[in-house]
XYZ file of C-alpha atoms in Angstrom:
652
model
C 7.154 -99.698 146.302
C 4.866 -97.639 144.159
C 3.724 -99.356 140.911
C 5.318 -98.182 137.791
C 3.164 -95.975 135.582
C 1.999 -97.331 132.410
C 3.087 -94.338 130.470
C 6.373 -92.658 130.608
C 6.246 -89.269 132.433
C 7.240 -86.085 130.327
C 10.182 -84.620 132.125
C 10.212 -80.860 131.942
C 13.926 -80.576 131.667
C 13.876 -77.155 130.066
C 11.365 -75.389 132.369
C 13.812 -73.830 134.677
C 11.895 -70.621 135.473
C 9.131 -69.519 137.802
C 7.200 -66.468 136.374
C 4.739 -65.500 139.161
C 2.716 -62.502 140.442
C 2.365 -60.840 137.061
C 0.983 -57.328 137.390
C -1.408 -56.222 135.867
C -3.530 -59.277 135.775
C -7.321 -59.684 136.354
C -8.539 -62.922 137.961
C -5.183 -64.647 136.943
C -5.598 -63.616 133.348
C -9.163 -64.569 132.755
C -10.263 -61.110 132.042
C -8.526 -58.135 130.103
C -6.672 -55.192 131.647
C -7.733 -51.922 130.073
C -5.539 -49.073 128.921
C -5.802 -46.056 126.481
C -4.019 -45.775 123.170
C -0.620 -44.202 123.669
C -0.672 -44.889 127.466
C 2.281 -46.967 128.856
C 1.539 -50.545 129.918
C 3.928 -51.293 132.729
C 4.285 -54.941 133.655
C 5.793 -56.429 136.753
C 6.474 -59.991 137.550
C 8.455 -62.262 140.010
C 11.114 -64.190 137.877
C 13.534 -66.661 139.376
C 15.261 -70.006 138.777
C 17.552 -72.371 140.837
C 21.108 -71.548 141.154
C 23.082 -68.414 140.605
C 23.093 -67.985 136.843
C 22.359 -64.723 135.335
C 18.537 -64.219 134.359
C 17.296 -62.384 131.478
C 13.722 -61.546 130.580
C 11.717 -59.861 127.839
C 8.196 -58.414 127.850
C 6.531 -59.474 124.569
C 3.175 -58.290 123.165
C 1.138 -58.398 119.827
C -2.033 -56.830 118.685
C -4.641 -59.341 117.491
C -5.000 -60.844 115.041
C -1.311 -60.092 114.211
C 1.113 -63.070 114.667
C 4.379 -61.459 115.192
C 5.468 -60.591 118.643
C 7.259 -57.218 119.629
C 9.474 -57.269 122.573
C 11.333 -55.114 124.991
C 13.902 -56.092 127.605
C 12.676 -56.224 131.327
C 14.891 -54.701 134.047
C 15.622 -56.349 137.450
C 14.055 -54.187 140.245
C 15.226 -56.222 143.191
C 14.311 -59.298 145.046
C 13.557 -61.259 141.778
C 10.866 -58.575 140.827
C 11.167 -57.440 137.197
C 9.589 -54.656 135.245
C 9.122 -53.683 131.644
C 6.660 -51.449 129.542
C 5.386 -50.970 126.281
C 3.125 -48.363 124.563
C 0.322 -49.599 122.491
C -0.017 -47.409 119.354
C -3.506 -48.652 118.111
C -6.828 -49.448 119.717
C -7.873 -53.055 119.741
C -7.269 -56.288 121.688
C -3.673 -57.248 122.611
C -1.934 -60.208 124.123
C 1.163 -59.744 126.292
C 3.458 -62.347 128.171
C 6.757 -62.649 129.622
C 9.803 -64.737 128.325
C 12.665 -65.634 130.687
C 15.918 -67.543 129.965
C 19.396 -68.011 131.229
C 22.026 -65.620 129.872
C 24.808 -68.154 129.610
C 27.395 -65.689 128.186
C 26.702 -63.075 131.181
C 26.880 -65.945 133.589
C 30.274 -66.989 132.142
C 31.525 -63.328 132.088
C 30.537 -62.761 135.658
C 32.273 -65.993 136.800
C 35.420 -65.158 134.710
C 35.665 -61.743 136.156
C 35.450 -62.986 139.694
C 38.185 -65.605 138.955
C 40.509 -62.889 137.521
C 40.056 -60.819 140.640
C 41.119 -63.725 142.522
C 43.976 -64.505 140.203
C 42.563 -68.088 139.374
C 41.400 -67.480 135.928
C 42.752 -70.058 133.424
C 43.138 -70.328 129.617
C 40.471 -72.943 129.638
C 38.188 -70.543 131.435
C 38.588 -68.135 128.528
C 38.091 -70.777 125.928
C 34.896 -71.644 127.465
C 33.649 -68.139 126.919
C 34.808 -68.129 123.372
C 32.974 -71.474 122.743
C 29.648 -69.688 123.694
C 30.485 -67.232 120.833
C 30.552 -70.009 118.246
C 27.042 -71.211 119.320
C 25.327 -67.767 118.878
C 22.820 -68.032 116.035
C 19.708 -65.894 116.242
C 20.991 -62.350 116.534
C 20.720 -59.516 114.064
C 23.308 -58.579 111.489
C 25.125 -56.119 113.703
C 25.286 -58.435 116.654
C 26.486 -61.341 114.453
C 29.285 -59.079 113.041
C 30.387 -58.149 116.572
C 30.260 -61.772 117.746
C 32.308 -62.967 114.878
C 34.900 -60.320 115.224
C 35.371 -60.895 118.910
C 35.841 -64.540 118.302
C 38.371 -63.873 115.648
C 40.343 -61.643 117.721
C 40.499 -64.114 120.610
C 41.573 -66.966 118.337
C 44.264 -64.955 116.806
C 45.563 -63.311 120.059
C 44.543 -65.622 122.772
C 43.722 -62.523 124.945
C 40.561 -62.518 126.904
C 39.932 -58.807 126.767
C 37.977 -59.125 123.490
C 35.618 -61.463 125.336
C 34.831 -58.814 128.046
C 33.900 -55.868 125.895
C 30.521 -54.382 126.884
C 29.305 -54.203 123.071
C 30.087 -58.084 122.967
C 27.807 -58.583 126.094
C 25.037 -56.680 124.438
C 25.438 -58.561 121.243
C 25.513 -61.952 122.922
C 22.351 -61.065 124.921
C 20.644 -60.721 121.509
C 22.359 -63.657 119.594
C 22.899 -66.608 121.929
C 20.703 -69.541 122.052
C 18.113 -69.598 124.746
C 17.862 -73.260 125.451
C 15.732 -72.970 128.758
C 13.511 -70.159 127.572
C 10.274 -70.170 129.342
C 7.152 -68.139 128.499
C 4.401 -67.173 130.872
C 0.687 -67.767 130.119
C -0.414 -64.855 127.634
C -2.659 -62.079 129.155
C -5.102 -59.895 127.493
C -5.170 -56.184 127.085
C -7.888 -53.989 125.616
C -6.761 -50.626 124.331
C -9.343 -48.044 123.954
C -9.464 -44.597 122.453
C -9.126 -41.616 124.887
C -12.932 -41.071 125.094
C -13.026 -44.172 127.093
C -11.088 -42.521 130.022
C -12.298 -38.940 129.783
C -15.694 -37.760 128.673
C -18.496 -35.369 129.841
C -22.009 -36.606 129.064
C -25.228 -34.745 128.482
C -28.344 -37.006 128.498
C -30.966 -35.651 126.126
C -34.530 -36.756 125.607
C -34.941 -36.051 121.903
C -38.734 -35.643 121.879
C -38.416 -32.909 124.639
C -36.018 -30.557 122.830
C -38.799 -28.431 121.103
C -39.645 -25.040 122.679
C -43.340 -25.520 121.712
C -45.627 -26.915 124.489
C -47.294 -30.259 123.629
C -45.237 -30.529 120.459
C -43.070 -33.587 119.628
C -39.396 -32.782 119.129
C -37.543 -33.435 115.926
C -33.927 -33.930 114.861
C -33.985 -30.322 113.697
C -34.851 -29.318 117.262
C -32.064 -31.388 118.618
C -29.610 -29.748 116.188
C -30.908 -26.381 117.362
C -29.965 -27.256 121.047
C -26.361 -28.274 120.098
C -24.759 -24.682 120.574
C -26.094 -24.486 124.037
C -24.887 -27.937 125.045
C -21.528 -27.246 123.379
C -21.308 -24.011 125.369
C -21.610 -25.921 128.645
C -18.565 -28.019 127.515
C -20.094 -31.537 127.045
C -18.548 -33.789 124.491
C -21.042 -36.784 124.557
C -24.732 -36.349 123.719
C -26.450 -39.509 125.084
C -30.027 -40.008 123.601
C -32.648 -41.958 125.332
C -34.261 -44.610 122.950
C -35.127 -43.044 119.597
C -37.214 -45.922 118.175
C -40.933 -46.327 117.389
C -43.112 -46.795 120.595
C -45.611 -49.470 120.910
C -49.311 -48.776 121.396
C -50.450 -51.931 123.198
C -50.617 -51.295 127.014
C -49.091 -47.933 126.416
C -48.342 -46.034 129.727
C -49.919 -42.602 130.506
C -48.422 -39.779 132.513
C -46.606 -40.528 135.642
C -46.590 -44.210 134.732
C -50.264 -44.597 134.757
C -51.643 -47.878 133.337
C -53.928 -46.231 130.702
C -52.676 -43.636 128.279
C -54.722 -40.654 127.354
C -55.210 -39.196 123.947
C -51.926 -37.741 122.747
C -49.775 -39.549 125.433
C -46.494 -40.584 123.720
C -45.860 -43.608 125.784
C -42.516 -44.607 127.411
C -39.642 -44.529 124.992
C -38.460 -47.772 126.546
C -41.468 -49.636 125.058
C -39.509 -50.213 121.811
C -41.180 -51.342 118.492
C -44.299 -50.772 116.594
C -45.599 -51.327 112.944
C -43.106 -48.565 112.038
C -40.129 -50.770 113.011
C -37.924 -51.956 115.925
C -34.529 -51.407 117.195
C -33.031 -50.423 113.810
C -35.742 -47.913 113.180
C -36.355 -44.272 114.228
C -39.734 -42.978 115.740
C -41.240 -41.216 112.777
C -42.114 -38.043 114.665
C -38.402 -37.406 115.309
C -37.606 -37.590 111.548
C -35.917 -39.766 108.984
C -32.770 -41.867 109.149
C -31.068 -39.185 106.964
C -32.174 -36.390 109.278
C -30.540 -38.533 112.163
C -27.364 -38.811 110.145
C -27.450 -34.976 109.785
C -27.834 -34.742 113.503
C -24.833 -37.018 114.130
C -22.790 -34.908 111.604
C -23.738 -31.679 113.439
C -22.551 -33.140 116.790
C -19.228 -34.051 115.202
C -18.807 -30.584 113.807
C -19.330 -29.292 117.278
C -16.769 -31.586 118.883
C -19.378 -33.922 120.283
C -20.145 -37.614 119.882
C -23.567 -39.286 119.952
C -24.348 -42.109 122.312
C -27.303 -44.353 121.759
C -29.411 -46.135 124.450
C -29.313 -49.886 123.655
C -32.298 -51.447 125.619
C -32.965 -55.002 124.931
C -36.666 -55.000 125.444
C -39.725 -54.935 123.249
C -43.190 -53.490 123.197
C -45.933 -56.134 122.399
C -46.011 -54.553 118.928
C -42.414 -55.021 118.108
C -41.897 -56.529 114.564
C -39.833 -59.517 116.284
C -43.033 -60.679 118.117
C -44.439 -61.859 114.838
C -41.220 -62.540 112.906
C -39.563 -64.498 115.710
C -42.073 -65.739 118.338
C -39.649 -68.321 119.441
C -37.586 -65.416 120.953
C -40.175 -64.552 123.595
C -41.695 -66.339 126.716
C -45.276 -67.032 127.052
C -47.257 -68.006 130.149
C -48.970 -71.367 130.562
C -52.296 -69.945 129.334
C -50.468 -68.620 126.091
C -50.542 -64.975 127.027
C -47.357 -62.795 126.699
C -45.091 -62.646 129.612
C -44.586 -59.154 130.500
C -41.464 -57.592 132.204
C -41.730 -57.436 135.859
C -39.459 -56.006 138.840
C -41.789 -56.662 141.749
C -43.696 -54.757 142.989
C -43.255 -52.893 139.682
C -44.907 -54.250 136.419
C -44.148 -53.117 132.935
C -47.267 -54.243 130.740
C -45.887 -52.147 127.931
C -42.607 -54.255 127.691
C -41.867 -57.931 127.002
C -38.441 -59.245 127.408
C -36.524 -61.574 125.016
C -35.750 -65.136 125.962
C -31.957 -65.631 125.898
C -32.722 -69.358 126.666
C -34.708 -69.719 123.406
C -34.144 -72.662 121.037
C -32.909 -70.047 118.587
C -30.583 -68.228 120.963
C -27.894 -68.016 118.361
C -30.287 -66.258 116.027
C -31.399 -63.759 118.739
C -27.645 -63.072 119.618
C -26.900 -62.394 116.072
C -29.884 -60.016 115.552
C -28.906 -57.957 118.643
C -25.386 -57.709 117.367
C -26.624 -56.588 113.985
C -28.698 -53.809 115.634
C -25.514 -52.394 117.250
C -23.549 -52.817 113.988
C -26.347 -51.025 112.067
C -26.012 -47.986 114.313
C -22.273 -48.124 114.126
C -22.755 -47.922 110.278
C -24.715 -44.620 110.962
C -21.711 -43.101 112.657
C -22.559 -44.063 116.314
C -19.639 -45.294 118.253
C -20.821 -45.152 121.931
C -23.676 -47.169 123.371
C -25.192 -46.881 126.943
C -26.606 -50.395 127.641
C -29.838 -50.449 129.699
C -29.859 -52.935 132.644
C -27.308 -55.257 131.343
C -27.091 -57.261 134.628
C -30.537 -58.721 133.685
C -29.263 -60.397 130.597
C -26.611 -63.391 130.376
C -23.082 -62.485 130.984
C -21.940 -64.868 128.278
C -23.968 -62.716 125.772
C -22.195 -59.486 126.671
C -18.760 -60.875 126.439
C -19.577 -62.256 122.970
C -21.416 -59.088 121.818
C -18.784 -56.722 122.808
C -16.010 -58.882 121.316
C -18.005 -59.269 118.099
C -18.548 -55.504 117.671
C -15.160 -54.368 118.776
C -13.317 -56.906 116.498
C -15.001 -54.987 113.655
C -14.462 -51.627 115.003
C -12.338 -51.190 118.244
C -13.390 -47.597 118.656
C -16.911 -48.511 119.733
C -17.575 -47.999 123.549
C -20.088 -49.439 125.797
C -21.362 -47.954 129.121
C -22.945 -50.356 131.544
C -26.075 -49.001 133.267
C -26.336 -51.473 136.123
C -27.412 -50.287 139.470
C -27.146 -53.704 141.179
C -24.790 -55.641 143.616
C -21.263 -54.329 143.394
C -19.724 -57.714 142.372
C -22.100 -57.934 139.406
C -21.367 -54.447 138.400
C -17.597 -55.219 138.514
C -18.183 -58.441 136.767
C -19.818 -56.687 133.855
C -16.754 -54.371 133.639
C -14.502 -57.471 133.522
C -16.423 -58.916 130.619
C -15.659 -55.898 128.514
C -17.904 -52.868 129.362
C -15.849 -49.725 128.615
C -17.478 -47.623 131.417
C -19.794 -48.304 134.225
C -22.483 -46.549 136.309
C -21.660 -46.284 140.007
C -23.238 -45.768 143.365
C -21.987 -42.214 143.423
C -25.431 -40.972 143.189
C -26.153 -42.216 146.798
C -22.767 -41.252 148.398
C -23.233 -38.141 150.290
C -21.216 -38.314 153.480
C -17.464 -37.530 153.288
C -16.382 -40.855 154.658
C -18.380 -42.926 152.189
C -17.321 -40.807 149.318
C -13.620 -41.283 150.155
C -14.124 -44.916 150.885
C -15.915 -45.527 147.589
C -13.521 -43.604 145.412
C -10.528 -45.278 147.144
C -12.132 -48.557 146.141
C -12.581 -47.597 142.553
C -9.140 -46.091 142.290
C -7.395 -49.047 144.018
C -6.074 -52.276 142.533
C -7.372 -54.269 140.706
C -10.427 -52.143 140.115
C -8.493 -49.405 138.438
C -7.340 -51.918 135.884
C -10.764 -52.756 134.524
C -13.485 -50.624 136.104
C -13.935 -47.125 134.552
C -16.587 -45.301 136.547
C -19.005 -42.799 135.191
C -20.476 -40.579 137.846
C -24.002 -39.525 136.815
C -25.375 -36.905 139.133
C -29.039 -37.864 138.204
C -30.924 -39.816 135.531
C -34.552 -39.840 134.180
C -35.176 -42.655 136.627
C -33.370 -41.239 139.775
C -33.810 -37.889 141.429
C -31.809 -38.374 144.564
C -33.209 -37.008 147.868
C -30.371 -34.380 148.317
C -31.405 -32.666 145.035
C -35.163 -32.661 145.866
C -34.988 -29.274 147.856
C -33.672 -27.529 144.705
C -30.862 -25.670 146.445
C -28.355 -24.324 143.850
C -25.374 -24.947 146.086
C -26.226 -28.584 146.305
C -26.638 -28.972 142.576
C -23.024 -27.262 142.216
C -21.685 -29.571 144.829
C -22.791 -32.671 143.143
C -21.963 -31.511 139.801
C -18.373 -30.680 140.893
C -17.886 -33.948 142.782
C -18.922 -35.935 139.890
C -16.790 -33.924 137.438
C -13.518 -33.895 139.476
C -13.584 -37.132 141.319
C -14.286 -39.140 138.099
C -12.868 -38.357 134.729
C -16.153 -39.549 133.192
C -19.463 -38.044 134.485
C -22.807 -37.009 133.120
C -25.922 -35.020 133.786
C -29.634 -35.474 132.702
C -31.203 -32.681 130.739
C -32.933 -30.330 133.139
C -30.306 -30.638 135.791
C -28.895 -27.328 134.602
C -32.382 -25.725 135.304
C -32.326 -27.144 138.908
C -35.440 -29.457 138.164
C -36.244 -31.146 141.350
C -39.965 -31.833 141.819
C -40.208 -35.449 143.118
C -42.921 -37.995 143.535
C -43.552 -37.492 147.255
C -41.482 -39.963 149.338
C -39.573 -41.402 146.292
C -36.418 -40.782 144.375
C -38.295 -40.227 141.059
C -39.446 -37.129 139.118
C -43.041 -36.079 139.233
C -44.374 -35.597 135.706
C -41.467 -37.549 134.246
C -40.675 -37.095 130.582
C -40.378 -40.799 130.288
C -44.159 -40.721 129.850
C -44.956 -37.246 128.459
C -43.802 -34.598 126.230
C -41.892 -31.752 127.977
C -40.956 -28.278 126.790
C -38.522 -26.047 128.586
C -37.109 -22.535 128.586
C -33.475 -23.517 128.396
C -32.422 -20.095 129.500
C -34.664 -20.045 132.480
C -33.559 -17.588 135.229
C -31.523 -19.229 137.964
C -30.029 -21.865 135.774
C -26.392 -22.933 136.469
C -25.112 -23.269 132.953
C -22.282 -20.811 133.332
C -21.194 -22.810 136.264
C -21.305 -26.154 134.519
C -19.246 -24.531 131.513
C -16.656 -23.349 134.016
C -16.195 -26.734 135.586
C -16.056 -28.532 132.296
C -13.429 -25.918 131.012
C -11.146 -26.621 134.102
C -11.383 -30.335 133.231
C -10.417 -29.731 129.704
C -7.340 -27.634 130.706
C -6.171 -29.989 133.285
C -5.036 -33.554 132.585
C -4.949 -34.250 136.275
C -8.784 -34.224 136.185
C -8.933 -36.506 132.942
C -8.127 -39.668 134.980
C -9.622 -41.227 138.093
C -7.022 -43.546 139.764
C -4.292 -40.958 140.622
C -6.246 -39.331 143.526
C -5.439 -38.821 147.246
C -7.734 -37.494 149.873
C -6.411 -34.698 152.114
C -7.079 -34.738 156.032
C -9.125 -31.708 156.454
C -10.376 -31.516 159.958
C -13.971 -30.385 158.997
C -15.847 -33.498 158.151
C -18.302 -31.361 156.104
C -15.535 -30.528 153.827
C -13.838 -32.913 151.362
C -10.481 -32.266 149.787
C -8.397 -34.291 147.331
C -5.382 -33.917 145.101
C -5.230 -35.503 141.656
C -2.106 -35.487 139.294
C -1.401 -36.114 135.591
C 0.714 -39.203 134.646
C 3.919 -37.030 134.511
C 3.043 -35.035 137.711
C 3.470 -31.712 135.973
C -0.210 -30.997 136.378
C -1.501 -31.355 139.946
C -4.945 -30.102 141.022
C -6.395 -29.732 144.541
C -10.207 -29.683 144.755
C -12.170 -28.698 147.960
C -15.933 -29.083 148.195
C -18.430 -28.190 150.865
C -20.793 -31.140 151.424
C -23.335 -29.215 153.781
C -24.615 -25.685 153.961
C -23.101 -22.855 156.097
C -19.904 -20.929 156.145
C -16.736 -23.101 156.748
C -13.254 -22.116 157.604
C -10.501 -24.605 157.723
C -6.760 -25.498 157.253
C -5.780 -27.268 153.953
C -2.647 -29.499 154.604
C -0.314 -29.582 151.609
C 2.992 -30.510 153.318
C 3.509 -33.762 151.234
C 1.983 -32.617 148.036
C 4.610 -32.369 145.241
C 4.626 -31.156 141.477
C 7.198 -31.724 138.805
C 8.608 -28.698 137.095
C 9.129 -29.476 133.415
C 11.245 -32.628 133.166
C 12.900 -31.898 136.537
C 12.424 -33.448 139.931
C 9.368 -33.193 142.083
C 9.159 -30.216 144.234
C 6.935 -29.178 147.188
C 3.959 -26.971 146.443
C 4.813 -23.260 146.960
C 1.669 -21.618 145.728
C -1.885 -22.306 144.480
C -3.569 -20.963 141.497
C -7.258 -20.417 141.726
C -8.646 -22.040 138.545
C -11.894 -20.433 138.911
C -11.122 -16.709 139.820
C -7.412 -16.573 138.664
C -5.362 -15.228 141.624
C -2.465 -17.165 143.004
C -1.700 -17.470 146.773
C 1.549 -18.677 148.601
C 1.635 -21.804 150.546
C 3.164 -21.302 154.082
C 3.852 -23.775 156.887
C 2.801 -26.739 154.798
C -0.561 -25.637 153.975
C -3.153 -22.789 153.604
C -6.119 -21.487 155.585
C -9.232 -21.323 153.534
C -12.930 -20.589 153.753
C -15.997 -21.674 151.806
C -19.397 -20.068 151.785
C -21.637 -22.634 149.950
C -24.363 -20.008 149.150
C -21.704 -18.132 147.204
C -19.771 -21.079 145.816
C -19.363 -24.496 147.417
C -16.275 -25.388 145.417
C -12.646 -24.394 145.239
C -10.144 -25.678 142.620
C -6.573 -24.861 142.523
C -3.596 -25.756 140.340
C -0.454 -26.567 142.369
C 2.669 -24.545 141.561
C 6.251 -25.429 142.535
């Protein structure tokens, strides 16, 4: 025989229910699911218990730090699968869970009705139901009145009909004791503002916004650019680092190791005698002028996003104020940043393993909060994958606990699981591998991955077509149709996308054999004619207008690729949440005239609040005319030299 345990075992007599396979849930609830304010959160779960008693379940939720739970009844969908939903009305962090219990009165009622049908119901059976009424305690006033009245009628008449009324069943569902109530483990939900899901980014280098060659740009120059950027339809202006630039080991043009006279240095070498991460490069202007720029952006319907790069020049004030935050080599020299074979002698990294790591954490948090106080609510974080994950989870929680409207974009071009891990930790949006996806099969495969479960619950992709660091090979020939193709792919595949200033001018001169710009403005001042002949600004404005007018393009996950036979043409359909707006996009991926059949036989659209209907016509969202759909599709052609993109709204 087994030995008797020294301590009595706790017997779970009331844990009658299994609550399993909760959806949505990221890594068994370790990380938060993401939604937009006003967007329904639909929750599914398997809920079951032993026996044949009637089960009831509620979906409960609360916004932190509130203590009171809100609730709504879940509905049985079949095969012990239950579903419920709620709509978060404020941004912030939420908890949600599922409660299940036995509905004793519904169980009695079902059994009593079965006995009545079989003519075996007795007076004792009816009294059993009435006794349940006397134990109902927790309902609201209306339910309590109904229960008391039904009990009184039964006691006076002895007739069981008063116990079988539908309104009593509803009142008892609310008011009866839930002796075996079981609650699932709480899960976390982050609710963001709409900009988290839908945004169009324009990456601006502030010092390059002046039209005068060799002259450093100012905030006034940036303000003067706003009407041009607004006209193209962008709603986020992302600024490369705006801070003072160090002089020690300053880089020269084209990343040369020695700066010449007048070379401004890399704006990623942050910090000098003029200040660090909470200061502005003096040649750009003052903090008051920056606030004026932020206000001018807001007046034009745009937001400012700042680059948050955790790295310092050797002249950064923290080097002297907090030497313990930095690593040194055995000989006492400063340890510069490296990414072999690249060396960044103008940059040193902070040491997150410092003895004063807590002080470093708080200082970096305070940098973000400082810029939030200046009106900035979006941060593009440079290389977050090279910093501790625990830091990002802490920082994002700390900032969003103070202001849940702050958004963070992860600029991490690294291993896919690391990129996804950063998104799970709290980054609102994420860079992707879109820049290097060029073949149809790999675009479809990659987008299906991002739009599938569980990625769609936590990973919001932002498709940048190029960056100051990356000039992809497919743009290096400067072909206008290719620039249009990549822009349209980014803007219609993903609801968040961006371009780097100069893209609209078809800038494409590379360092030979590399995916980098020659004469990069990371290391020099640059002036441009923003109305240079051959620019594609009207085309960009047209694509952004179509995005604004069609909710189907303002989300990423509701997408399906269509089987066009020509592998050089990609086609896909996207729809809004209510399916009243359905958009089909067709894009040529290679040059040359293309003619093909577009299959639409199973594409449907909802008319008003009615049922889904097959598509009967396509409205060209670029040129206007409407064409009928026949035989389940339409024959189309694309001439990329003329225009590589077709976009249609589906009509029923």
